[in-house]
Coordinates of C-alpha atoms in Angstrom, one line a residue:
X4 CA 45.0 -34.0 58.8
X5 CA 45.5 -37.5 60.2
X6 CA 42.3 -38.8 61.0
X7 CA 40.1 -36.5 59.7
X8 CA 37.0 -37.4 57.8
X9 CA 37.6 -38.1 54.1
X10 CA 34.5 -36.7 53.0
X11 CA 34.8 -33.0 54.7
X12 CA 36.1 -30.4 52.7
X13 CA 39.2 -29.5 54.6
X14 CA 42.1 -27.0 52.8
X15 CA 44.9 -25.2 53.6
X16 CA 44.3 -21.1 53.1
X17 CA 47.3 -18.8 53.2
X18 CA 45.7 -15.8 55.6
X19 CA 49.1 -13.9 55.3
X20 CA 48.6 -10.7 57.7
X21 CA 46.6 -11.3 60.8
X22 CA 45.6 -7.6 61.2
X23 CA 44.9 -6.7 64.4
X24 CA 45.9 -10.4 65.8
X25 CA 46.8 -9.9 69.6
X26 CA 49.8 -10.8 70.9
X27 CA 49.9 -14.4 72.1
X28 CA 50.8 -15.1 75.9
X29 CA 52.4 -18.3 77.2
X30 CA 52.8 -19.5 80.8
X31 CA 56.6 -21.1 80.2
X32 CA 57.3 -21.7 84.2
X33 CA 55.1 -22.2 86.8
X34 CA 55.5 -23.1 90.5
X35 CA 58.8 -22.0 91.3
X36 CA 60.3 -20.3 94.7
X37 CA 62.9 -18.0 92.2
X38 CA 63.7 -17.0 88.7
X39 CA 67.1 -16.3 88.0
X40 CA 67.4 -14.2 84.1
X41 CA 70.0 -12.5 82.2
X42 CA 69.1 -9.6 80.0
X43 CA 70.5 -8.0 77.4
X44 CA 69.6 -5.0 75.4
X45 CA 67.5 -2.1 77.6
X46 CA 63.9 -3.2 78.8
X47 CA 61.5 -0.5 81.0
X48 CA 60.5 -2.5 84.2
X49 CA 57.1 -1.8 86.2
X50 CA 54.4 -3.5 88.2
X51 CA 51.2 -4.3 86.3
X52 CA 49.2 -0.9 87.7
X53 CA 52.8 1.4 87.4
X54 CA 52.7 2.3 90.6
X55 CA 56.8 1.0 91.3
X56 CA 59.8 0.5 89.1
X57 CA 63.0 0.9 87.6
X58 CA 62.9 3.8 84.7
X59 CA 64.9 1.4 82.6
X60 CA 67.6 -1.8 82.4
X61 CA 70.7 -1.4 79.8
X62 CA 73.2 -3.5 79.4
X63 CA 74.0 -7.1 80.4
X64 CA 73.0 -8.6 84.1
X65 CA 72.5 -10.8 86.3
X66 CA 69.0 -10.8 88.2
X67 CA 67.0 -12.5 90.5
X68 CA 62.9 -13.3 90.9
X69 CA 61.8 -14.2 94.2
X70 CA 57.8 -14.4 96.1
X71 CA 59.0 -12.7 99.5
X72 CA 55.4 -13.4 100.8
X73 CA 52.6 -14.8 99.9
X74 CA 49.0 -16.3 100.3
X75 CA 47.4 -18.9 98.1
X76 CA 44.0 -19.1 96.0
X77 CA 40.9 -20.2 97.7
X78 CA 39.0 -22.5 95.2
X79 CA 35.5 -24.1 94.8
X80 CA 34.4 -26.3 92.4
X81 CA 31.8 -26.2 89.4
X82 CA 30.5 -28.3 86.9
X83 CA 30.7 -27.9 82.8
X84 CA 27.9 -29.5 81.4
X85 CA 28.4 -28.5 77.7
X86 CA 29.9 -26.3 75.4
X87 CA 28.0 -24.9 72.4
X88 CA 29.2 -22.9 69.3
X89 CA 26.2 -21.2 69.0
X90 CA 24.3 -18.8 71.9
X91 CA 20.7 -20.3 71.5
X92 CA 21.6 -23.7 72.1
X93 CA 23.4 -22.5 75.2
X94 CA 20.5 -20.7 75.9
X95 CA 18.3 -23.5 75.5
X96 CA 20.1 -25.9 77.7
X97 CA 20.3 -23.5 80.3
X98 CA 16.4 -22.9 80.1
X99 CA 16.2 -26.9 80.5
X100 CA 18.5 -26.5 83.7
X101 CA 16.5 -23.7 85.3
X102 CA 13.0 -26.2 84.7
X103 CA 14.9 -28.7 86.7
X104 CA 15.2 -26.7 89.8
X105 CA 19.5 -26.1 88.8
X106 CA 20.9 -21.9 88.5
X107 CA 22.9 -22.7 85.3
X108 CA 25.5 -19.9 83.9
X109 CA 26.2 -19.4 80.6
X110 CA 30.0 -18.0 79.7
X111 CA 31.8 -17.1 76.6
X112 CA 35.2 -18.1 75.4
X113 CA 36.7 -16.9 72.6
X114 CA 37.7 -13.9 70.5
X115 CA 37.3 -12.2 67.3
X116 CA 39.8 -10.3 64.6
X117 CA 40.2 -9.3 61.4
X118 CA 42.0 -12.0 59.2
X119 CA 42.1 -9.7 56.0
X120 CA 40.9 -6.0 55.5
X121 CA 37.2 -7.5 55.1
X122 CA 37.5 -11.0 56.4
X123 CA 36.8 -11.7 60.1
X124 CA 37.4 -14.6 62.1
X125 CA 35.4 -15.7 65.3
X126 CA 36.2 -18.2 67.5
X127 CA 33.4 -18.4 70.3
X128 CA 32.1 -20.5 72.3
X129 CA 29.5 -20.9 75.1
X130 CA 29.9 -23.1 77.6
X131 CA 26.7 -23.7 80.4
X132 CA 27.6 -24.5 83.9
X133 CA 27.1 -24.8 87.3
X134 CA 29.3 -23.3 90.4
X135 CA 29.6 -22.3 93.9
X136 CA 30.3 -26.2 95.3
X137 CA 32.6 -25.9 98.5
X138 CA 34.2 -29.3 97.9
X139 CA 34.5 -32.0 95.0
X140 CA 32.2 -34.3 96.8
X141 CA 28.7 -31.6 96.8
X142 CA 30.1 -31.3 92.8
X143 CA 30.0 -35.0 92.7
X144 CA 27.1 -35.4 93.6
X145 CA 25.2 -33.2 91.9
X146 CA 27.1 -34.4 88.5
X147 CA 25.7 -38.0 89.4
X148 CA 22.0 -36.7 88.4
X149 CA 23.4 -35.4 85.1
X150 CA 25.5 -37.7 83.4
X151 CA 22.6 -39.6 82.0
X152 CA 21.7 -36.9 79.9
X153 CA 25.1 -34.9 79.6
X154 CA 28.9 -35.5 79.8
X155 CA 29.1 -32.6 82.6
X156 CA 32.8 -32.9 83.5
X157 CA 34.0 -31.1 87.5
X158 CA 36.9 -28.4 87.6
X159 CA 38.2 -26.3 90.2
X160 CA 38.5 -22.1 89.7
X161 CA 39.5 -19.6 92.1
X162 CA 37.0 -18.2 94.5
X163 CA 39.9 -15.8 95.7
X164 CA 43.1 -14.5 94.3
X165 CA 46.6 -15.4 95.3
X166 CA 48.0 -12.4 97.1
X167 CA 51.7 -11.7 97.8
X168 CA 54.8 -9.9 97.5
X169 CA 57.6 -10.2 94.7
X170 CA 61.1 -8.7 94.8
X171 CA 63.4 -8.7 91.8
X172 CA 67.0 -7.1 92.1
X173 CA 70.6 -7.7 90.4
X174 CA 73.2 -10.3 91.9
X175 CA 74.7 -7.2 93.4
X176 CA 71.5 -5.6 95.3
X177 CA 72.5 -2.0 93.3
X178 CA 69.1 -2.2 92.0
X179 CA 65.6 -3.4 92.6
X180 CA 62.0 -3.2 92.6
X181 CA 59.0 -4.6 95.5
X182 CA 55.7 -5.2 94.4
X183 CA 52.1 -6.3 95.5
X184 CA 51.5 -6.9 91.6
X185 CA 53.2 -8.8 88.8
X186 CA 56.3 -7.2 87.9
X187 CA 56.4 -7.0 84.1
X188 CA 59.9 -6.3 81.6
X189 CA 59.2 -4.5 78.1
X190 CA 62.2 -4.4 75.6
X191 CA 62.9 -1.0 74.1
X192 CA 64.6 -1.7 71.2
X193 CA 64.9 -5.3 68.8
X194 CA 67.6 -7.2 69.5
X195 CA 66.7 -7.3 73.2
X196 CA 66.9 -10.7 75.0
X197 CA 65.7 -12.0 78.3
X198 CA 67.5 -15.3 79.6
X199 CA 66.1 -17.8 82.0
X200 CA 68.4 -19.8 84.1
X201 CA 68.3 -22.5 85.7
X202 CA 64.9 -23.7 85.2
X203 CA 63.6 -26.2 88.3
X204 CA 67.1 -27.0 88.9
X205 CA 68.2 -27.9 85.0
X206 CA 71.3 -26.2 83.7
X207 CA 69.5 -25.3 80.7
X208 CA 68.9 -21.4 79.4
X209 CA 65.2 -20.2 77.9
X210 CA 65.7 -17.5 75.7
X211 CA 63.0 -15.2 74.4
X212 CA 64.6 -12.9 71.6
X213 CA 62.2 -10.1 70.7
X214 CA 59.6 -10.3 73.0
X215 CA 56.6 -7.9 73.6
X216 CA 56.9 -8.4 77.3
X217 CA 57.8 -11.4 80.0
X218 CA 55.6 -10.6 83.5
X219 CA 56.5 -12.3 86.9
X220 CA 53.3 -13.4 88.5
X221 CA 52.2 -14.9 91.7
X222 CA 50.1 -18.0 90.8
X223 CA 47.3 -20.1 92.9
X224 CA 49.4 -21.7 95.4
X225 CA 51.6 -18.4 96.2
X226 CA 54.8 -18.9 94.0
X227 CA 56.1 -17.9 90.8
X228 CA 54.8 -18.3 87.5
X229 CA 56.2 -16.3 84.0
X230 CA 54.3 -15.4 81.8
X231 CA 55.9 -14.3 77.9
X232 CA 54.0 -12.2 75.4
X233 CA 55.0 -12.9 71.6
X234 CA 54.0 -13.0 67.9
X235 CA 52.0 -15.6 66.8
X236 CA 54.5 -16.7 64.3
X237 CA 57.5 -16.7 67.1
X238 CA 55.3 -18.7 68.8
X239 CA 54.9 -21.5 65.8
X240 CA 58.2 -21.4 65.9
X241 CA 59.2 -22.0 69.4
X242 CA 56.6 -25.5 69.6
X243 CA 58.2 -26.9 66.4
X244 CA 61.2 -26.5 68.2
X245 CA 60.9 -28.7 70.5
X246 CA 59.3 -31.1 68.5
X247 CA 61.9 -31.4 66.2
X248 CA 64.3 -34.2 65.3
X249 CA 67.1 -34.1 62.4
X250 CA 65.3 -37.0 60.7
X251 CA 61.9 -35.8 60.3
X252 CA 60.6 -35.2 56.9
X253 CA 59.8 -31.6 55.5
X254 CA 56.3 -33.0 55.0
X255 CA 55.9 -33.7 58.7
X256 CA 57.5 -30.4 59.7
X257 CA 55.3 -28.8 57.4
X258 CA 52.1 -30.7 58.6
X259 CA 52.8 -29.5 62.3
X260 CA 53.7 -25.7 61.7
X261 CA 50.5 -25.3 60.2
X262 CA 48.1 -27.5 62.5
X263 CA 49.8 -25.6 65.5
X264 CA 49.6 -22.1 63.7
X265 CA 45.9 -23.5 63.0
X266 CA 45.0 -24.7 66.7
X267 CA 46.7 -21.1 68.1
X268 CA 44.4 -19.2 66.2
X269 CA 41.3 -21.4 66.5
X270 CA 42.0 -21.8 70.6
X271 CA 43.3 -18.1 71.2
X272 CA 40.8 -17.0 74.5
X273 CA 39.1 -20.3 75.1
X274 CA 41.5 -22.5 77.0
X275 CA 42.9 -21.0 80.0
X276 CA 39.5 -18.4 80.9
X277 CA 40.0 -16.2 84.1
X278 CA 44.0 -16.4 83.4
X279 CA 47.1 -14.0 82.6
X280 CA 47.9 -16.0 79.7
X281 CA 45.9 -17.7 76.4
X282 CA 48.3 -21.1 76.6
X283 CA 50.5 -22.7 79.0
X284 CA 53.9 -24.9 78.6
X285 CA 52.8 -28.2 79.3
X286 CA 50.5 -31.3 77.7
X287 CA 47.3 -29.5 78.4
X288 CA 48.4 -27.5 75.3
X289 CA 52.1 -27.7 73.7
X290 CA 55.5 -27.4 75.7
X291 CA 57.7 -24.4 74.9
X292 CA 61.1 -24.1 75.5
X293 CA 61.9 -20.5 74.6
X294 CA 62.5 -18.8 71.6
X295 CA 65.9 -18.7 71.0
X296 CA 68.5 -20.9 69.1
X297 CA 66.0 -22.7 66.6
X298 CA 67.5 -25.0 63.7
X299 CA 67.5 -23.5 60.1
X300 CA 65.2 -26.0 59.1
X301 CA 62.4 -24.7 61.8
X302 CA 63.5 -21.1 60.2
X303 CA 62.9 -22.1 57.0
X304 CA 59.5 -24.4 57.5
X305 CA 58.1 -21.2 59.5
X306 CA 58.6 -18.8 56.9
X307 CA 57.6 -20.9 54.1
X308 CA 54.2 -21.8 55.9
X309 CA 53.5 -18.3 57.5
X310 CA 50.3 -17.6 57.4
X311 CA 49.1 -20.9 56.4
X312 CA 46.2 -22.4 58.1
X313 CA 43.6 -25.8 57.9
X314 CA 40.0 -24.3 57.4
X315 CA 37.1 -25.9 57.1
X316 CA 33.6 -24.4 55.3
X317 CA 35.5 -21.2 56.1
X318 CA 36.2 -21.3 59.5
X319 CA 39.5 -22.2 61.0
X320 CA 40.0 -25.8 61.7
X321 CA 40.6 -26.5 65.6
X322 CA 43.5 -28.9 65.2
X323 CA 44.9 -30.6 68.2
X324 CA 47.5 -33.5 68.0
X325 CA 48.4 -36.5 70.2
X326 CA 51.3 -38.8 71.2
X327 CA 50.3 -41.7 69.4
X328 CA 46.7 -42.7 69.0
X329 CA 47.3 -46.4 69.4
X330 CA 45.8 -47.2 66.5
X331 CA 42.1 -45.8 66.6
X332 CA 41.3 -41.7 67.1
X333 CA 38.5 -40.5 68.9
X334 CA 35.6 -38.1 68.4
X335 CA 35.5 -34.7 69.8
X336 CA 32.4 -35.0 71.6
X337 CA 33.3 -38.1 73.4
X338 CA 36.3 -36.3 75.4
X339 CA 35.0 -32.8 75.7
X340 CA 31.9 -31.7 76.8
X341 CA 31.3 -29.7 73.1
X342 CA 29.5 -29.7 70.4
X343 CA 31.1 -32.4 67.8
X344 CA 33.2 -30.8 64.7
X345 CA 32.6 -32.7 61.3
X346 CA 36.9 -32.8 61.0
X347 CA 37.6 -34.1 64.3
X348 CA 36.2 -38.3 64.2
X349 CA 37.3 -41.5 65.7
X350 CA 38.8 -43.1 62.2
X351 CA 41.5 -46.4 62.4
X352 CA 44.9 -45.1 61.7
X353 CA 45.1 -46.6 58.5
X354 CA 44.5 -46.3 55.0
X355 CA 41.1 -45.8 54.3
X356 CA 40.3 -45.7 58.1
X357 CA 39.5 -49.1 57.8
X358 CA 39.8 -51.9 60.4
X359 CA 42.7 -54.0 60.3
X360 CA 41.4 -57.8 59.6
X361 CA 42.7 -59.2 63.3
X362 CA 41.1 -56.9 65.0
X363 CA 37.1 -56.0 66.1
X364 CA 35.7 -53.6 64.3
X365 CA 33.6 -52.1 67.3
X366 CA 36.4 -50.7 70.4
X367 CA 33.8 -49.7 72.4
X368 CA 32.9 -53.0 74.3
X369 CA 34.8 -55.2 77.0
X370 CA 35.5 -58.2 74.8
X371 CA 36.6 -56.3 71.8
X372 CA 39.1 -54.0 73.6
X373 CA 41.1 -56.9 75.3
X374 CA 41.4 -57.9 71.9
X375 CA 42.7 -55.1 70.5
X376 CA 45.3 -54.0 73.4
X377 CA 46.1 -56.9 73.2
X378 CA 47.2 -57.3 69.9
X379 CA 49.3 -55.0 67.4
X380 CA 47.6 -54.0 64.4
X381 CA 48.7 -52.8 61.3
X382 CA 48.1 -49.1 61.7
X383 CA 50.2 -46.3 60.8
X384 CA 51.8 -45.7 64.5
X385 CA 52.4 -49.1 65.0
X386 CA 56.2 -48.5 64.2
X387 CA 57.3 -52.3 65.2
X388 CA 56.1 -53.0 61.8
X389 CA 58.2 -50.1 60.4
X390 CA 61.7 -52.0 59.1
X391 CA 62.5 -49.0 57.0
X392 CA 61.8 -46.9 59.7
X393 CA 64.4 -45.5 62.7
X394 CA 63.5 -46.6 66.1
X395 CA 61.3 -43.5 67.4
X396 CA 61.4 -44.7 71.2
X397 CA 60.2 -42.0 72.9
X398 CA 56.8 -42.7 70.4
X399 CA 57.0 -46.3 70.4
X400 CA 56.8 -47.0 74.2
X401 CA 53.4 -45.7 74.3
X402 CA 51.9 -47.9 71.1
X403 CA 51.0 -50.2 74.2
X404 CA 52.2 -49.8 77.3
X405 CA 52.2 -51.4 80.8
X406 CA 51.9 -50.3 84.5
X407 CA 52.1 -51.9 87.9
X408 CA 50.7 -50.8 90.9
X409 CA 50.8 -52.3 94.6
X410 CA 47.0 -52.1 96.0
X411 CA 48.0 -49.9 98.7
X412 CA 49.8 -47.6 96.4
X413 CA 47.3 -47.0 94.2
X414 CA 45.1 -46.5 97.1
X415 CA 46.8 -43.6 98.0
X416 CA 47.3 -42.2 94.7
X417 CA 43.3 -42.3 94.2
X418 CA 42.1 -40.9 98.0
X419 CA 44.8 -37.7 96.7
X420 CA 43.5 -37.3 93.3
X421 CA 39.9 -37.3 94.0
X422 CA 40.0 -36.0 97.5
X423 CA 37.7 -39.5 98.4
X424 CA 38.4 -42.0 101.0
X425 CA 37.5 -45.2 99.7
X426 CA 39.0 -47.5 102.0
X427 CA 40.2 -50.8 100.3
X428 CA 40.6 -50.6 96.7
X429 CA 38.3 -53.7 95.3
X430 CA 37.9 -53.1 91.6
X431 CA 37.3 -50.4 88.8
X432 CA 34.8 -51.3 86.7
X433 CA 34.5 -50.0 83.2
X434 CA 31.3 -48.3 82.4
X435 CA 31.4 -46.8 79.7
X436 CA 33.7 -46.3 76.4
X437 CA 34.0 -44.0 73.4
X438 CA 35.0 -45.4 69.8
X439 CA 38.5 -45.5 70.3
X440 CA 38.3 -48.0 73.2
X441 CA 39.1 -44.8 75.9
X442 CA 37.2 -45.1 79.0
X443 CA 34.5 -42.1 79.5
X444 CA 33.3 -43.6 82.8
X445 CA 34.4 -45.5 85.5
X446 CA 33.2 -46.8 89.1
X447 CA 36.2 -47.4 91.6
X448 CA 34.5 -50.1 94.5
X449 CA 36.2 -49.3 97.9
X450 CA 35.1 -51.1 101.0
X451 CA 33.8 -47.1 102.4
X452 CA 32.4 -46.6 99.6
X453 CA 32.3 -46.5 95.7
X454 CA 33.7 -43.4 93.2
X455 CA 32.2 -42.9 90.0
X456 CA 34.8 -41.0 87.4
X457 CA 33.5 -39.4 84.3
X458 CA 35.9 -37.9 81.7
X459 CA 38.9 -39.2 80.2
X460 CA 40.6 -36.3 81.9
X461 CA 39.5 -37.4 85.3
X462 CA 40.0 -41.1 84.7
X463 CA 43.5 -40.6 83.4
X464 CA 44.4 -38.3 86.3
X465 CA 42.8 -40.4 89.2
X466 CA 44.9 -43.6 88.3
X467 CA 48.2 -41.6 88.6
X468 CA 50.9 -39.3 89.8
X469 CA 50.5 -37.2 87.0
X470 CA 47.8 -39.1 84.5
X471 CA 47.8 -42.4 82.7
X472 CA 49.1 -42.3 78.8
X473 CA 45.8 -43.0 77.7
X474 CA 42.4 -43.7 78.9
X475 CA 42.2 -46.6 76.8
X476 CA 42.9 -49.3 79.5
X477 CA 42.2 -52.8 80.6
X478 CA 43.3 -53.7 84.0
X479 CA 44.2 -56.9 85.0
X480 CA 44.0 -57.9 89.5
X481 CA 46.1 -59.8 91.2
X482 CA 44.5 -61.6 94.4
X483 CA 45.8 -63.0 97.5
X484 CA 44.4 -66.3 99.2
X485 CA 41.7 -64.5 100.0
X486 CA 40.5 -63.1 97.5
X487 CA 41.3 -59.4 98.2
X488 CA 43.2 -57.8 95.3
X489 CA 47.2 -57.1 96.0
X490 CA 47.8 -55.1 93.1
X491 CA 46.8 -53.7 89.5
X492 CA 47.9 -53.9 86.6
X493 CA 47.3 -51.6 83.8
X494 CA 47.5 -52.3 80.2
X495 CA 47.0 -50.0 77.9
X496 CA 47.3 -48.5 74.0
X497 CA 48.4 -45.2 73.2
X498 CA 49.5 -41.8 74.9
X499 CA 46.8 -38.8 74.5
X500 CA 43.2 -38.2 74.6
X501 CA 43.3 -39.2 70.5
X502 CA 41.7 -36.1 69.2
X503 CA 42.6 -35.0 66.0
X504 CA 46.2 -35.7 64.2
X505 CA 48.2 -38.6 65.7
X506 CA 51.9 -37.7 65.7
X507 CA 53.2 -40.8 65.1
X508 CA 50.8 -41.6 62.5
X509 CA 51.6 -38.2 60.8
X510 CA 55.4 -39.2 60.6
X511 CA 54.8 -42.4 59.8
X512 CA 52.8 -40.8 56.2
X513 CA 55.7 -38.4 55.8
X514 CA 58.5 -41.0 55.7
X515 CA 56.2 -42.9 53.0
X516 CA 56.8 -39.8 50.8
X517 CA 53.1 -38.4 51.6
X518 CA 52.9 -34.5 51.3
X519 CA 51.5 -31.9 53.8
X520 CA 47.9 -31.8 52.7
X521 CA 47.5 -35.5 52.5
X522 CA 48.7 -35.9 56.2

């Protein structure tokens, strides 16, 4: 695995049967007024509780998905302070809380299932944290008196449930079905296949051959989300998918089926707690396209992988992946409020994971990072020095990259993201960085008053319509005459928090004939 540390004793087991493996759910749309699907084959339709429905679908038609009514989510805000893989720690932590005058809560994440007829895997964690904060600010300010000691990160969960109504019915309104609950399709024999049209406007089709079940839910703000139900292995399948380009190398193809099959299994139950589904269909975890029409070559790199995992002093390896790291990975515990995993460092992308002679060999200071976005090392995902290489663009852009925003605009874009006024943006002042160079903390100066961001989550996101490529940043200010800034601009290196196996990196070992395991 790209970046891992040479010394750990990382392998690749073949765990062919998953018994009793649940069925893996995926949110593949989210936040849509209407769903329209084809299906073909005979499905049983029903609300979640079976109190409405059709007895059964045959046949090929055209339906429809709508939210007739509905009422959002109400949220508050809590605060993760750290996540343990082990209960006494958490348990010890939240003992310190409670002596501080703090009502700490302690929840677990996870699963457990039987890998073999006598082998069990367990994946749990325990994370301690605080809730019950009616706005961002009371979080704020209560995660101001712990970052000294912790990395407490802020998120938002639902204090109440969306409620509302969905209706689904053919093109011709011969058939159809009202309900107060999600409204879920189950194919009754193989060969069935649900298709979704029309996806946020796009002409394209998702397909999902062979499904458990697909459920039509109301999500947090009161409109459509779909949720799919699959095997883990159809799953694998379906990312690689959409990863994959004619001209990658079996070795990279390789490499990702099994780090994805390995971070499914090692993630199942922690990442989306409290929701209808274990993983969604965007960055936070891996995009998915459907299931349907999937090269040969994804076919045949799935089946010749299947059951293949990364493990590490027999436990399965937790393998996320990045963009491109820019040249340096980071260390779990530096972007996540968890304990630290021996397998997942902040190494140079390079042979040996050794510095490259232009650059510092410490990212995690002002001087030095200038230096080092600033230059272009000779690192694995640095594909400019690449001549034998094709132009990967969609990778290459994000080596080290370059934003502009007008003062005023980025105002905005920060009193929306962290629900602050600050007034006139002055500065953002790094305060602190992890190995890699990314930004863990930062202090946005406003002439109302000042914004301290912890997180490369939250400084990614607060900097940005969506979220910055990376939080590994220097900005430079423009000034007018009088010395008040008129605009920022952003440079920075890489795209991804840079935990675990840099894509680019990863393809750049394959096409220098590397195998699999040495990747």
């Amino acid at each position: 695995m790209n970046g891992h540390n040479r010394h750990e004793k990382i392998e690749i087991q073949e765990l062919p049967t998953f018994y009793r493996f649940p069925f893996i759910k995926v949110n593949v749309i989210d936040d849509v007024e209407q769903i329209d699907f084809l299906l073909s084959g005979h499905f049983t339709v029903e609300d979640m509780t079976g109190e409405c429905g059709l007895d059964s679908l045959i046949g090929e038609a055209r339906w429809r998905v709508a939210v007739e009514a509905s009422a959002p989510a109400k949220f508050q805000y809590g605060i993760s302070i750290h996540e343990f893989f082990q209960p006494q720690q958490a348990e010890k932590l939240a003992g310190k809380l409670q002596g501080k005058g703090y009502e700490p809560k302690i929840q677990t994440f996870g699963y457990q299932w039987q890998l073999g007829e006598d082998r069990r895997f367990k994946n749990s964690s325990y994370r301690v944290f605080l809730d019950g904060f009616p706005t961002i600010r009371e979080a704020r300010r209560i995660q101001r008196h712990l970052v000294d000691f912790y990395q407490p990160t802020i998120y938002k969960y639902r204090a109440r449930e969306a409620r509302g109504v969905i209706e689904m019915f053919d093109v011709n309104y011969n058939q159809s079905i009202k309900c107060s609950g999600p409204i879920k399709l189950t194919p009754r024999e193989r060969n069935s296949v649900i298709s979704l049209l029309n996806i946020l406007g796009r002409s394209d089709v998702m397909e999902f051959p062979d499904l458990y079940n697909i459920q039509f839910r109301i999500n947090d703000i009161g409109k459509l989300q779909c949720v799919a139900e699959m095997d883990i292995e159809a799953y694998v399948g379906g990312l690689l998918t959409v990863q994959y380009q004619e001209n990658y190398p079996d070795s990279y193809l390789e490499t990702l089926a099994i780090t994805m099959r390995s971070w499914v299994a090692a993630n199942w139950g922690r990442l989306h707690k409290g929701e209808a589904y274990q993983f969604c269909s965007t960055d936070h975890c891996y995009y998915l396209s459907g299931l349907g029409t999937q090269p040969r070559r994804v076919l045949d790199i799935v089946k010749e992988t299947k059951g293949f995992v990364l493990t590490c002093e027999g436990e399965i390896c937790n393998t996320p992946s990045h963009l491109v790291c820019g040249g340096h990975t980071e260390k779990l515990e530096n972007i996540s409020d968890s304990d630290p995993k021996s397998y997942l460092k902040a190494f140079f992308d390079r042979a040996g994971y050794e510095p490259p002679p232009e650059v510092p060999v410490r990212l995690d200071n002002e001087e030095a990072i200038e230096i080092w976005i600033n230059s272009k090392p000779d690192v694995h995902c640095n594909f400019s020095r690449k001549k034998d290489v094709e132009n990967f663009q969609k990778f290459r852009q994000y080596f080290r990259w370059e934003i502009e925003y007008a003062r005023h605009e980025l105002e905005e874009i920060i009193s929306k993201k962290t629900e602050e006024e600050i007034g006139t943006l002055y500065d953002i002042i790094p305060l602190k960085r992890g190995k890699s160079g990314r930004l863990l903390e930062v202090e946005i100066l406003g002439s109302r008053q000042n914004v301290k961001l912890v997180g490369d989550q939250a400084v990614r996101e607060a900097f940005a319509e969506e979220r910055l490529p990376s939080s590994c940043f220097i900005i430079r200010t423009e000034m007018d005459e009088h010395g008040i800034p008129t605009a920022f601009v952003f440079f920075g290196a890489g795209n991804g928090d840079g935990i675990g196996m840099c894509q680019l990196g990863a393809i750049s070992k394959a096409f220098s004939g590397q195998p699999a395991m040495e990747i």
